[in-house]
XYZ file of C-alpha atoms in Angstrom:
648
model
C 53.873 -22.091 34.751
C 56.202 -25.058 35.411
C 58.069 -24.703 32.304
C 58.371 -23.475 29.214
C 55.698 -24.414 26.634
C 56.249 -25.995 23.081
C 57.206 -23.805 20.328
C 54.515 -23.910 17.568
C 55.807 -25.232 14.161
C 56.898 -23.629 11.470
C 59.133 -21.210 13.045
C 62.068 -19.535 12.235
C 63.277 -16.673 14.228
C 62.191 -15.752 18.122
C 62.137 -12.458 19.559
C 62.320 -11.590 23.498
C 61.136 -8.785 25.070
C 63.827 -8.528 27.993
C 62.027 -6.779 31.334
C 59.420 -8.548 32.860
C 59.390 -11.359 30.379
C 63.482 -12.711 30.771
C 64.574 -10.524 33.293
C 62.388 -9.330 36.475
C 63.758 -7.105 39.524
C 63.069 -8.323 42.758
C 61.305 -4.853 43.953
C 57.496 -4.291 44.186
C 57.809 -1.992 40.813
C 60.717 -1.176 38.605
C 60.422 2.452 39.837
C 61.273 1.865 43.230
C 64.897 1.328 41.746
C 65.206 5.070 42.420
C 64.568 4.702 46.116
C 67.623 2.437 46.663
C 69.444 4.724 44.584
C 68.574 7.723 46.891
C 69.295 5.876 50.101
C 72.982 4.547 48.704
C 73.861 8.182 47.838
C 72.875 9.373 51.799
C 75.876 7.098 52.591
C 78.264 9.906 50.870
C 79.139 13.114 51.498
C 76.590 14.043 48.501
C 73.804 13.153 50.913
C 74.915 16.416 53.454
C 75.905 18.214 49.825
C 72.545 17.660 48.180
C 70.214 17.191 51.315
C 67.194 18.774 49.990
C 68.012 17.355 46.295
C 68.146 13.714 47.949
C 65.038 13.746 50.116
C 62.622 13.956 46.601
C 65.154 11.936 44.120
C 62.628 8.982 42.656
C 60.526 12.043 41.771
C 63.424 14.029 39.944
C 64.509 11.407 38.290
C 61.242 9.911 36.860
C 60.576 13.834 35.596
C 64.055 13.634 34.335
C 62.958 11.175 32.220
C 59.742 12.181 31.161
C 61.018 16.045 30.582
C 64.344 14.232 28.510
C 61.568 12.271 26.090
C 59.447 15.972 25.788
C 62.642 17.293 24.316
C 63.539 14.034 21.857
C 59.471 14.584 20.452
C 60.533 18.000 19.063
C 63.311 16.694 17.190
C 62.707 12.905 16.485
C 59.413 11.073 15.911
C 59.108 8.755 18.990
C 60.345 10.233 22.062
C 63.461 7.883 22.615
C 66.322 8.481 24.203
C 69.445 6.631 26.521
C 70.545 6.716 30.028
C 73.331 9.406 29.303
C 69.694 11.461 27.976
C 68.196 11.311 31.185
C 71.191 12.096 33.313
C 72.101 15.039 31.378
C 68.416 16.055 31.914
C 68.580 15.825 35.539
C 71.834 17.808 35.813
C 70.367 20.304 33.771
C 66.984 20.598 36.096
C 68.953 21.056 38.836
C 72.444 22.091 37.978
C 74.474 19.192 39.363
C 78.168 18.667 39.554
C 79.362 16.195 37.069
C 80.578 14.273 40.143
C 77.413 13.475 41.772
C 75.261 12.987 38.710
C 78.035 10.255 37.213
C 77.819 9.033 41.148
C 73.933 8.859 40.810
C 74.438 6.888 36.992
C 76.857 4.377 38.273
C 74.595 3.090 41.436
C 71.438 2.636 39.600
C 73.706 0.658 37.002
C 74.874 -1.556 39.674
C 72.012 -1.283 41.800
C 70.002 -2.331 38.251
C 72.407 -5.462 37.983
C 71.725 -6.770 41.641
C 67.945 -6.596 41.555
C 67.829 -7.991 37.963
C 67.403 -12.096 37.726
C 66.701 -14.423 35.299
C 62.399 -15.722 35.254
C 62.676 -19.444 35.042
C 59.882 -19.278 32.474
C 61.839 -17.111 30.206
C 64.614 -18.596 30.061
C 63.121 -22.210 29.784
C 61.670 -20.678 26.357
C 64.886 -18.736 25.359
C 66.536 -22.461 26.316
C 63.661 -24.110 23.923
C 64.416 -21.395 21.080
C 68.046 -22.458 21.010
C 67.901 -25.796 21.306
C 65.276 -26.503 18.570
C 67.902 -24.083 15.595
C 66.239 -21.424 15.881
C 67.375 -17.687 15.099
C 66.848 -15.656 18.432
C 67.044 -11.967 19.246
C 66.080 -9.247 21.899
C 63.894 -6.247 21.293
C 63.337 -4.219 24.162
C 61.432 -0.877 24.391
C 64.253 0.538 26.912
C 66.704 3.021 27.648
C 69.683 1.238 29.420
C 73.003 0.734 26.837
C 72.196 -2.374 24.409
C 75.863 -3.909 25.400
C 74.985 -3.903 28.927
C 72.000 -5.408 29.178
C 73.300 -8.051 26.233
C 76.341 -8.735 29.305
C 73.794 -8.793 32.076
C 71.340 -11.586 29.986
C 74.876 -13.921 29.660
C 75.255 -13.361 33.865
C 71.891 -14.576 34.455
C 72.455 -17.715 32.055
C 71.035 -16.550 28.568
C 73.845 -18.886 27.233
C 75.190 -16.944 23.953
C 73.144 -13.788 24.601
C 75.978 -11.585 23.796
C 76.566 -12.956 20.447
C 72.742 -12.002 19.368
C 70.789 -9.590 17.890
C 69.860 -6.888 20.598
C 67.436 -3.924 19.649
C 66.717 -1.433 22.445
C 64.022 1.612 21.127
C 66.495 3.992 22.632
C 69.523 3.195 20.749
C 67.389 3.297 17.423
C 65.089 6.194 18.543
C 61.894 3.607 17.566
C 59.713 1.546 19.547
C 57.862 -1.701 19.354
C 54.475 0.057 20.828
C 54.275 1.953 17.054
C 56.023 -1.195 15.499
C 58.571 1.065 13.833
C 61.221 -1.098 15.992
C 59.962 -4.485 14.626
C 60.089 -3.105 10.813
C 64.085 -1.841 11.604
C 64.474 -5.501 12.886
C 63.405 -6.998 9.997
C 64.926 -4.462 7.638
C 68.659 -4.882 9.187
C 68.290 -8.715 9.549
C 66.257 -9.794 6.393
C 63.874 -11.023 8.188
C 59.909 -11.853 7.049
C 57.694 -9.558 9.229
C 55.122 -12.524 8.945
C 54.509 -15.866 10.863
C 57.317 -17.678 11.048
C 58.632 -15.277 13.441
C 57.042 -15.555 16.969
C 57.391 -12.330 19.416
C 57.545 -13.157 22.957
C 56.534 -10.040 25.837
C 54.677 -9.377 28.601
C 52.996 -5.938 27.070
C 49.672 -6.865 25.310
C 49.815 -3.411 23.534
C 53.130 -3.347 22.453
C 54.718 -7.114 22.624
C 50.920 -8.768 21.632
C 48.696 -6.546 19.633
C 51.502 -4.263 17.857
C 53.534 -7.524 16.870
C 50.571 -9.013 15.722
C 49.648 -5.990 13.462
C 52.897 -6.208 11.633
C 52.394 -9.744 11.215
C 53.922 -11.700 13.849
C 52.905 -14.452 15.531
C 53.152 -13.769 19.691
C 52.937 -15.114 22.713
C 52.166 -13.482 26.405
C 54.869 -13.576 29.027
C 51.831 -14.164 31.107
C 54.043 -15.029 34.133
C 54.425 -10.999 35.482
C 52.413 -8.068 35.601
C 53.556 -5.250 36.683
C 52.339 -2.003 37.774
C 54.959 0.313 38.075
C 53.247 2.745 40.454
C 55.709 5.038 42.204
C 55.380 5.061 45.768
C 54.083 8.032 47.730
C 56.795 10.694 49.478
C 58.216 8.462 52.268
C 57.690 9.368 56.231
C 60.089 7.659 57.403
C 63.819 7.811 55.660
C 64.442 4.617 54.128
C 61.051 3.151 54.280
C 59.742 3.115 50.629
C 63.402 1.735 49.615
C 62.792 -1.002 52.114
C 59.247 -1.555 51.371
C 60.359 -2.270 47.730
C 62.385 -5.189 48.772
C 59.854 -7.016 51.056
C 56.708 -6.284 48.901
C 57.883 -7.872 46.243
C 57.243 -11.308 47.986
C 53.914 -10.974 46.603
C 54.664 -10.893 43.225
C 54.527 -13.915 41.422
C 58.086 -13.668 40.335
C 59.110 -14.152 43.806
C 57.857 -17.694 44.225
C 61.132 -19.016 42.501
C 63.075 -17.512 45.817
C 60.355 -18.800 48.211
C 60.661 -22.434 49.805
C 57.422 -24.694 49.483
C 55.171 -25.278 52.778
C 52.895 -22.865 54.097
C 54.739 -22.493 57.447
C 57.929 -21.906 55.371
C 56.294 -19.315 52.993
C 55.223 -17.479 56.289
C 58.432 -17.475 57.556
C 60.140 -16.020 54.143
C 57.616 -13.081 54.038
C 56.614 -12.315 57.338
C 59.306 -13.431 59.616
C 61.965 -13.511 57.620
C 62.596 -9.637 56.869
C 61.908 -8.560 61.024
C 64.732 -11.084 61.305
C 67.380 -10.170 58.360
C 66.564 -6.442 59.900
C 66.986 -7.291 63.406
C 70.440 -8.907 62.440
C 71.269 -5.746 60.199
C 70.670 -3.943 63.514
C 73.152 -6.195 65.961
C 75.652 -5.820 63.455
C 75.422 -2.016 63.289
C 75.227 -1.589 66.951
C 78.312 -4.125 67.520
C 80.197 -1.321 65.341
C 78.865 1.999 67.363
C 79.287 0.449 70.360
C 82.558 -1.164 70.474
C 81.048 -4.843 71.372
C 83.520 -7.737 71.220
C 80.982 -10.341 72.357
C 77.028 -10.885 72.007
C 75.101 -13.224 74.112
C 72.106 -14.505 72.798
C 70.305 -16.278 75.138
C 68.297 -19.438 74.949
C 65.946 -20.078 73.838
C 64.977 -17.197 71.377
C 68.706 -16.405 70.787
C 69.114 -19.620 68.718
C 68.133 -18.510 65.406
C 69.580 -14.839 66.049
C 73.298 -16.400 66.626
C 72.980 -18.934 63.924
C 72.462 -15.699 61.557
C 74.662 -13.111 62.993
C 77.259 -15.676 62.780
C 76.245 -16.039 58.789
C 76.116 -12.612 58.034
C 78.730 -10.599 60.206
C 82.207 -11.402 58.522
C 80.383 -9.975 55.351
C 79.373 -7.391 57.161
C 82.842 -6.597 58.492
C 82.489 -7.666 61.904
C 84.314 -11.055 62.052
C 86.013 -10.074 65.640
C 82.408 -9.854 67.196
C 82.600 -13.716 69.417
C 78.942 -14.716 69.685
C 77.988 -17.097 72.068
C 74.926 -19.123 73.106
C 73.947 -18.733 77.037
C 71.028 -21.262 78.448
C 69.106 -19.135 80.822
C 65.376 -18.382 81.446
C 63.269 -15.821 84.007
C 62.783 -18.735 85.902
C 66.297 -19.855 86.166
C 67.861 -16.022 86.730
C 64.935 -15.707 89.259
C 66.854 -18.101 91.519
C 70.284 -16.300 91.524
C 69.460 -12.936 90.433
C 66.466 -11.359 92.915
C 68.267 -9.270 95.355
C 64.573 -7.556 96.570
C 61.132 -8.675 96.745
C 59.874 -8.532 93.428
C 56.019 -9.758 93.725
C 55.029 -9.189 90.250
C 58.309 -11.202 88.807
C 57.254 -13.833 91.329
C 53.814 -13.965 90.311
C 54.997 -14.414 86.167
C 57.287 -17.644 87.919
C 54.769 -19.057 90.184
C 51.089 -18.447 88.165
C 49.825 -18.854 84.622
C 46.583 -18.413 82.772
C 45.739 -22.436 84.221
C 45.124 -23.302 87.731
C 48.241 -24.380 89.328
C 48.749 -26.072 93.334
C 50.232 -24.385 95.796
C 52.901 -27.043 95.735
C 53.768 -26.333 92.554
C 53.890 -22.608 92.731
C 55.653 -23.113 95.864
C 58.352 -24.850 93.709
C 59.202 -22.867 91.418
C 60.530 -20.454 94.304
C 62.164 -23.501 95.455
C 60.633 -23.614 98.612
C 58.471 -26.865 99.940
C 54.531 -25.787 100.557
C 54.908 -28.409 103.056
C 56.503 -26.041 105.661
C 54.117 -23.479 104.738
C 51.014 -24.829 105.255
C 50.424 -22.261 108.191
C 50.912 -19.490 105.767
C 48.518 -20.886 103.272
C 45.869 -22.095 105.552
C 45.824 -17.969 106.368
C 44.540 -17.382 103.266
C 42.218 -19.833 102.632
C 44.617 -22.659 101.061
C 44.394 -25.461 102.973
C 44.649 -28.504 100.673
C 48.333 -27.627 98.746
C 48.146 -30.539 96.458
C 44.549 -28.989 94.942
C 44.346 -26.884 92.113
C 43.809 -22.803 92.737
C 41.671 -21.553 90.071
C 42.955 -18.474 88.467
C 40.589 -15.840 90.218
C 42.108 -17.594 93.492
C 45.708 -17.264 92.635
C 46.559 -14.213 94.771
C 45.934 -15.944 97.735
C 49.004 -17.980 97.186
C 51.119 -14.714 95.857
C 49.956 -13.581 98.768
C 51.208 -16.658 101.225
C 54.758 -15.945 99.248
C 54.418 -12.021 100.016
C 54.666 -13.388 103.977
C 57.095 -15.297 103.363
C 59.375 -13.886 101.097
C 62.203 -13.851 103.479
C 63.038 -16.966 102.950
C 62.991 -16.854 99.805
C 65.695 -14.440 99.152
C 67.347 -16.107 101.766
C 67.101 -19.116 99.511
C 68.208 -17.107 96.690
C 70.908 -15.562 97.807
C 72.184 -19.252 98.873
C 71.358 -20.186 95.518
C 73.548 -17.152 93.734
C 76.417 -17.986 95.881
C 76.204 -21.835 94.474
C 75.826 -20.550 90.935
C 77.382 -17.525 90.253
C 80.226 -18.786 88.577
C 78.558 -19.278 85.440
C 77.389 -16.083 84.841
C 80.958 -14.942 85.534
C 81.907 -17.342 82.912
C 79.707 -15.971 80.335
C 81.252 -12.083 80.713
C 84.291 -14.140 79.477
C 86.410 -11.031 80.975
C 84.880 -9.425 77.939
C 83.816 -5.523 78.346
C 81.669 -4.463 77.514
C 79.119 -6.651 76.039
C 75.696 -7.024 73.623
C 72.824 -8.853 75.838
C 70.539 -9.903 73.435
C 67.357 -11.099 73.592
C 63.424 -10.940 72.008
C 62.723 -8.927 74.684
C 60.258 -7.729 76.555
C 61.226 -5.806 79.526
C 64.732 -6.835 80.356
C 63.568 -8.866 83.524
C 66.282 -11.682 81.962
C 69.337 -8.778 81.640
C 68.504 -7.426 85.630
C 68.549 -10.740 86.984
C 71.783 -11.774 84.691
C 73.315 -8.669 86.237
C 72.026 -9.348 89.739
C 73.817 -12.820 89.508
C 76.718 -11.400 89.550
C 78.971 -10.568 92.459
C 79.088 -7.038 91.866
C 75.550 -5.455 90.474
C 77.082 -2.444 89.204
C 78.742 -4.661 86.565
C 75.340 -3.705 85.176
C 76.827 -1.038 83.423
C 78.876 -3.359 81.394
C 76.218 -5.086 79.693
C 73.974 -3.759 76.814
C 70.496 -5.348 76.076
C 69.861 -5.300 72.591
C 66.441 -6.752 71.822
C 63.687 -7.157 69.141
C 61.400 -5.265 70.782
C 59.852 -3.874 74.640
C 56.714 -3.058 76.228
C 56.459 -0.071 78.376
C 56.854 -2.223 81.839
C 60.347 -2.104 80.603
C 60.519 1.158 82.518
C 60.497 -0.409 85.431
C 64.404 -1.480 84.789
C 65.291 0.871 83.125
C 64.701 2.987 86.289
C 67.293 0.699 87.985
C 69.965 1.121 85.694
C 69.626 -1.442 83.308
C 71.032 -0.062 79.723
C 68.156 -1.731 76.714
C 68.275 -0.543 73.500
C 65.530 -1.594 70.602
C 65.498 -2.772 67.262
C 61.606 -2.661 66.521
C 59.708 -0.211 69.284
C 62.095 3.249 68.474
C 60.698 6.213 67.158
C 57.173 6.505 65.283
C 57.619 2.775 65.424
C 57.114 2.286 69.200
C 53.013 2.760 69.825
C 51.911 0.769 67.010
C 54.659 -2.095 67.825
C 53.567 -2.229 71.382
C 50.440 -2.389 70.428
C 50.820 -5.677 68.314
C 52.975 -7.377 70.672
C 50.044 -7.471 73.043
C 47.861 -8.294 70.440
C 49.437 -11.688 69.728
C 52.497 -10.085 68.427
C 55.163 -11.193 71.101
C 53.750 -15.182 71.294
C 54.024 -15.393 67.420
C 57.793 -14.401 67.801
C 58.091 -16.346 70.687
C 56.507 -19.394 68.303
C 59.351 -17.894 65.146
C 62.200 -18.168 67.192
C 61.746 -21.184 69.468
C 64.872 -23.354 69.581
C 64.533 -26.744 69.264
C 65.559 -27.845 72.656
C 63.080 -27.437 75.981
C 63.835 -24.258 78.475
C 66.237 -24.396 80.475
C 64.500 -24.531 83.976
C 67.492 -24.758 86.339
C 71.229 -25.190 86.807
C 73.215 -27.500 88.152
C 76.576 -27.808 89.946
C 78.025 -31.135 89.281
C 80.088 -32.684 91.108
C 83.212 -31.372 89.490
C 82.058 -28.098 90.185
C 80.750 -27.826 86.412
C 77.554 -25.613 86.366
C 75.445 -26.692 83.678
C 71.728 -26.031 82.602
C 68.814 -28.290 82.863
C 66.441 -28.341 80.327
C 62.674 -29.100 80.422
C 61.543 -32.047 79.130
C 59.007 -31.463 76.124
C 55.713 -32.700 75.612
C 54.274 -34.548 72.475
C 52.515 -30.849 72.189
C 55.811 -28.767 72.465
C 57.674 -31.221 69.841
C 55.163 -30.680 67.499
C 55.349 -26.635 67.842
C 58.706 -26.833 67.867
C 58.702 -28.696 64.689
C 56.404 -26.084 63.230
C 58.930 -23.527 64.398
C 61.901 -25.193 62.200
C 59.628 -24.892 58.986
C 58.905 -21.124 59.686
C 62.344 -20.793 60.786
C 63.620 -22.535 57.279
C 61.585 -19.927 55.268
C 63.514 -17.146 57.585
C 67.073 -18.581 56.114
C 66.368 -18.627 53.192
C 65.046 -15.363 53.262
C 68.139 -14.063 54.922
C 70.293 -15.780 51.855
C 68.461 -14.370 48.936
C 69.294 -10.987 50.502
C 72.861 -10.402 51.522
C 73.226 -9.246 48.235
C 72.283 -5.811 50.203
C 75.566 -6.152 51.787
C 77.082 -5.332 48.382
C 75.990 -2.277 48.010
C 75.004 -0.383 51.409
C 76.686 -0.442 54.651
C 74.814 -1.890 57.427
C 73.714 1.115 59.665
C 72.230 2.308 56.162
C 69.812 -0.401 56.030
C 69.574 -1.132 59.929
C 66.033 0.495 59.913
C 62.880 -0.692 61.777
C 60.912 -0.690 58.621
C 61.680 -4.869 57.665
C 59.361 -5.122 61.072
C 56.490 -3.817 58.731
C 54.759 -7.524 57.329
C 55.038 -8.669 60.879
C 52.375 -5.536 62.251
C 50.473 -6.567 59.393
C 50.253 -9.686 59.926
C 49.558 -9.195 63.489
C 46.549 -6.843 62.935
C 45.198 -7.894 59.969
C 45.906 -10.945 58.838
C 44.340 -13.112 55.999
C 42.468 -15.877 56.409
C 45.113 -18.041 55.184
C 47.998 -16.898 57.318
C 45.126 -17.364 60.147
C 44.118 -20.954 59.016
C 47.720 -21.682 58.981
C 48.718 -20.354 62.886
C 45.050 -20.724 64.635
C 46.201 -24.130 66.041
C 49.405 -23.231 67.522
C 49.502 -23.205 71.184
C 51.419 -20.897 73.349
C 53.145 -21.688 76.903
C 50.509 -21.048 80.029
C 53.441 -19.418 81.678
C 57.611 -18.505 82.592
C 59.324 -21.824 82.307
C 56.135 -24.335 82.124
C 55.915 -24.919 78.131
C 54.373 -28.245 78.906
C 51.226 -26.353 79.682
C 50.121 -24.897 76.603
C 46.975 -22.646 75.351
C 45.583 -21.957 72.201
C 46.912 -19.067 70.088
C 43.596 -18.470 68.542
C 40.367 -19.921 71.193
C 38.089 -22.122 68.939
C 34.323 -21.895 68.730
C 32.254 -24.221 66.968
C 28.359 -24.845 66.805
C 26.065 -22.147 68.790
C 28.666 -20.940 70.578
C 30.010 -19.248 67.900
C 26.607 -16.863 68.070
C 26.444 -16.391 71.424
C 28.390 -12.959 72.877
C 29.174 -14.395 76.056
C 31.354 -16.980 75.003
C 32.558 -15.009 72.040
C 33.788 -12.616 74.554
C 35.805 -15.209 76.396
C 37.149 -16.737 73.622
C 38.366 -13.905 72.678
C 39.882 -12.859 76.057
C 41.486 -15.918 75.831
C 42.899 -15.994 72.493
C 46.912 -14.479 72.399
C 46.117 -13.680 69.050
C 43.166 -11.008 68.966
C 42.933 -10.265 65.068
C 43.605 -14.012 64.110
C 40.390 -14.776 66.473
C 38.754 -12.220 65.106
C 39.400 -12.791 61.245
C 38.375 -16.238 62.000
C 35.165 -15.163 63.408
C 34.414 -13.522 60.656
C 35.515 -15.160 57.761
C 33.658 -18.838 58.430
């Protein structure tokens, strides 16, 4: 609905429901209200008062309710009641001090204000109504205080909502689902219950057929359903309160938040909450930790910076100095491998495509011309020709004899260059390292540039997630922490970043500049990066990137209302990583359609040469095992190929 549809003639007074047909809450169901509720009161000493109390709260209060409306039906006709009802209810159930349960009022109040916003659709009728004369009022089967929500409708531009008629059920102990509440309307206004009053709601019971059946003429709010389902008992603490939030992106309400462009949407509901999260987490571990500086490295790091910077003075960490540092494995490997390290030399030197012996040799920085010895012992004898794939360990092997010289070269090489990681400490100690991850090859061979490795100690990966081969430096001393792999979180994460996981995030985050691929001394002793030159093919993925990367802002904007109300650490948790797994392992065939064609860099520092996310089959091929078994091998992106498969 575009906007708001003509008013029928003949009319003379309008009626709005107010929840789900003026106002909607930007959670997956108006009961999940209680779960941020529950999660801001674990911020206070309540939450180590009232442990036990805490851990079931959505479920106390929703029986508060129900067991406060029991009680009204023995005295009253229509179980109605207020707020203050349901309170005193729940400090009753559970003997409460007055504290906690006016504590436990005054959040979902404000917590009830921030989710609340104004549906365009509404309020392009209520706008409509106005303009065209005629008499408007609320009626509202509801328990929240009539002068509140009269004050909240004005916020969200109801212009002159505070100066109108507002009937909630609970204030007049009727409701519109009897139509008692429609006939007290029209009793206290003088109003006709007939025709020339239009009722306007999203409840066909009470808002179509009731209204009709005392004579009105109605319309559907047709633009929201809900279906307030509670969630089950969380296993995780904070998970169903963060769930709320990012399910609700596929409600329709939530399309008036979302950016248009498939690539954008993507990035607003998949990409978009890992990242707000993973920011959440920097912040709260710049606090714990005592950082004073966080460098995000390039290329991932772009986006990261860009919104740490936007989010941390909010978040009370305006002293935190973030800065951008150009480096790559391939550019650390030059300065920063102080032992042979064949299986980092083998991610510099091969990819998934056939490469020369030349060029292998290269990237070591070491000429294949003055190896050719070397390489003729293992059955390389032409160094210009391509080595297929299944033949590439024959030239990691030539390196193996050789790799002498190529720490010697190294070492030269750190000597050259290692003022600029020097430069990037900034005398700062200690200090946030962060990256996407994977196994902190980029923080040991930052660290290893250095003049002093046990400097190690003053540098802190902090990354968006690591694979178990991250063991392997941790063993030597390199200190990685993890937003996305911690706890129950860490199987099933791992698990999707080698399912096509880590080269979508690798595809999210791109910046748009080339790798860098070396560094420089110039000739005023100025160290600076050199970036690879991109292809026609990496331009248009990294122009793909910036729309997925748009949705991410805006994302990230629509939510630092969060800020408001909980500290960081509170809402630091793993859980916004949740639409990315499922995306990962079981995607639609939308989100599929949309990503099958990216490509993904053949290997460390050589995005020129690009592969497929998702292998494509077409004609027989599709029905023959053998090459659906390759394609699949080859695919990054296992469930995408899969879904694919099956789905055309």
């Amino acid at each position: 609905m575009s906007g708001a549809p003509d008013l029928p003639p003949g009319l003379e007074v309008v009626s709005f429901d107010i929840f789900d047909t003026l106002l909607h809450r930007r959670l997956r169901a108006p009961v999940d209200l209680f779960e941020l509720v529950r999660l801001k009161a674990f911020e206070t000493d309540f939450g180590l008062l009232h442990h036990d109390f805490l851990d079931g709260y959505a479920v106390h209060r929703r029986a508060a309710e129900a067991d406060a409306r029991k009680l009204r039906r023995q005295v009253a006709e229509e179980g109605e009641i207020l707020l203050d009802d349901i309170f005193a209810r729940l400090q009753a159930d559970h003997d409460l001090p007055d504290a906690f349960v006016g504590f436990l009022r005054e959040s979902e109040l404000s917590l009830e204000d921030a989710v609340l916003f104004a549906s365009p659709e509404g309020r392009a009728l209520y706008d409509k109504a106005r303009q065209a004369g005629l008499v408007v009022a609320f009626i509202s089967d509801m328990y929240l205080p009539e002068d509140w929500l009269a004050a909240k409708l004005e916020r969200e531009g109801f212009e002159g909502a505070a100066t109108l008629p507002l009937y909630v059920s609970g204030a007049h102990g009727a409701t519109k689902h009897s139509g008692r509440l429609y006939r007290i309307v029209a009793q206290e206004q003088g109003w006709a219950l007939d025709r020339r009053w239009l009722h306007v709601g999203d409840n066909r019971k009470a808002d179509i057929d009731q209204a009709e059946a005392e004579g009105l003429a109605t319309r559907l709010a047709d633009w929201h359903e809900i279906r307030n389902r509670p969630q089950p008992q969380e296993p995780a603490f904070g998970l169903n309160a963060i769930q709320a939030i990012t399910e609700f992106s596929a409600h329709p309400p939530a399309r008036c938040f979302q950016p248009d462009g498939a690539l954008e949407g993507l990035g607003y509901r998949v990409f978009g909450p890992l990242l707000f999260g993973f920011t959440l987490w920097l912040l709260a571990q710049s606090r714990q930790r005592g950082l004073d500086l966080l460098l995000f490295i390039a290329r991932d790091g772009h986006l990261p910076r860009q919104l740490f910077d936007r989010i941390k003075e909010r978040a009370g960490c305006g002293h935190v100095r973030s800065d951008y540092f150009h480096m790559s494995r391939k550019a650390g490997y030059l300065t920063g491998m102080r032992e042979w390290d064949r299986e980092q030399t083998r991610r510099i030197t091969i990819g998934r495509k056939g490469k020369s012996a030349r060029r292998s040799f290269q990237a070591v920085r070491l000429d294949a011309e003055n190896y050719r010895e070397e390489l003729a012992r293992f059955g390389i004898v032409d160094i210009d020709a391509t080595v297929p794939p299944e033949d590439a360990g024959r030239v990691i092997a030539a390196l193996d004899s050789c790799f002498i010289d190529v720490l010697r070269r190294n070492a030269e090489t750190r000597a050259e260059l290692q003022s600029y990681y020097l430069d990037a400490l900034a005398g700062r100690a200690p200090i946030g390292f962060v990256d996407i991850g994977w196994v902190g090859n980029i923080q040991r061979l930052f660290v290893n540039s250095l003049p002093d490795p046990s400097m190690r100690e003053q540098v802190t990966g902090l990354y968006l997630g690591q694979l178990p081969s991250s063991s392997f430096n941790a063993a030597r001393g390199i200190r990685m922490e993890c937003f996305l792999t911690q706890g129950a979180y860490r199987d099933p994460v791992q698990k999707a970043l080698h399912a096509g996981g880590l080269e979508l995030l690798e595809f999210a985050l791109t910046a748009d500049h080339g790798t860098t691929v070396d560094l420089v001394k110039e000739k005023e002793g100025r160290i600076t990066p050199v970036l690879e030159e991109r292809s026609a093919e990496e331009l248009a993925y990294a122009g793909q990137a910036m729309r997925v990367q748009a949705g991410i802002r805006r994302f990230v904007e629509e939510h630092l209302w969060l800020l408001d109300h909980f500290d960081v650490e509170t809402i630091a948790l793993p859980h916004w990583g949740q639409p990315l797994l499922r995306l990962v392992m079981d995607p639609s065939l939308e989100e599929v359609e949309i990503l099958s064609e990216l490509t993904h860099s053949d290997a460390l520092g050589a995005n020129s040469d690009r592969l497929p996310m998702v292998a494509q089959l077409s004609g027989w091929r599709r029905y023959s095992p053998s090459h659906r078994r390759a394609a699949r091998v080859q695919s990054f992106w296992k469930a995408g190929f899969d879904r694919l498969l099956s789905e055309r």
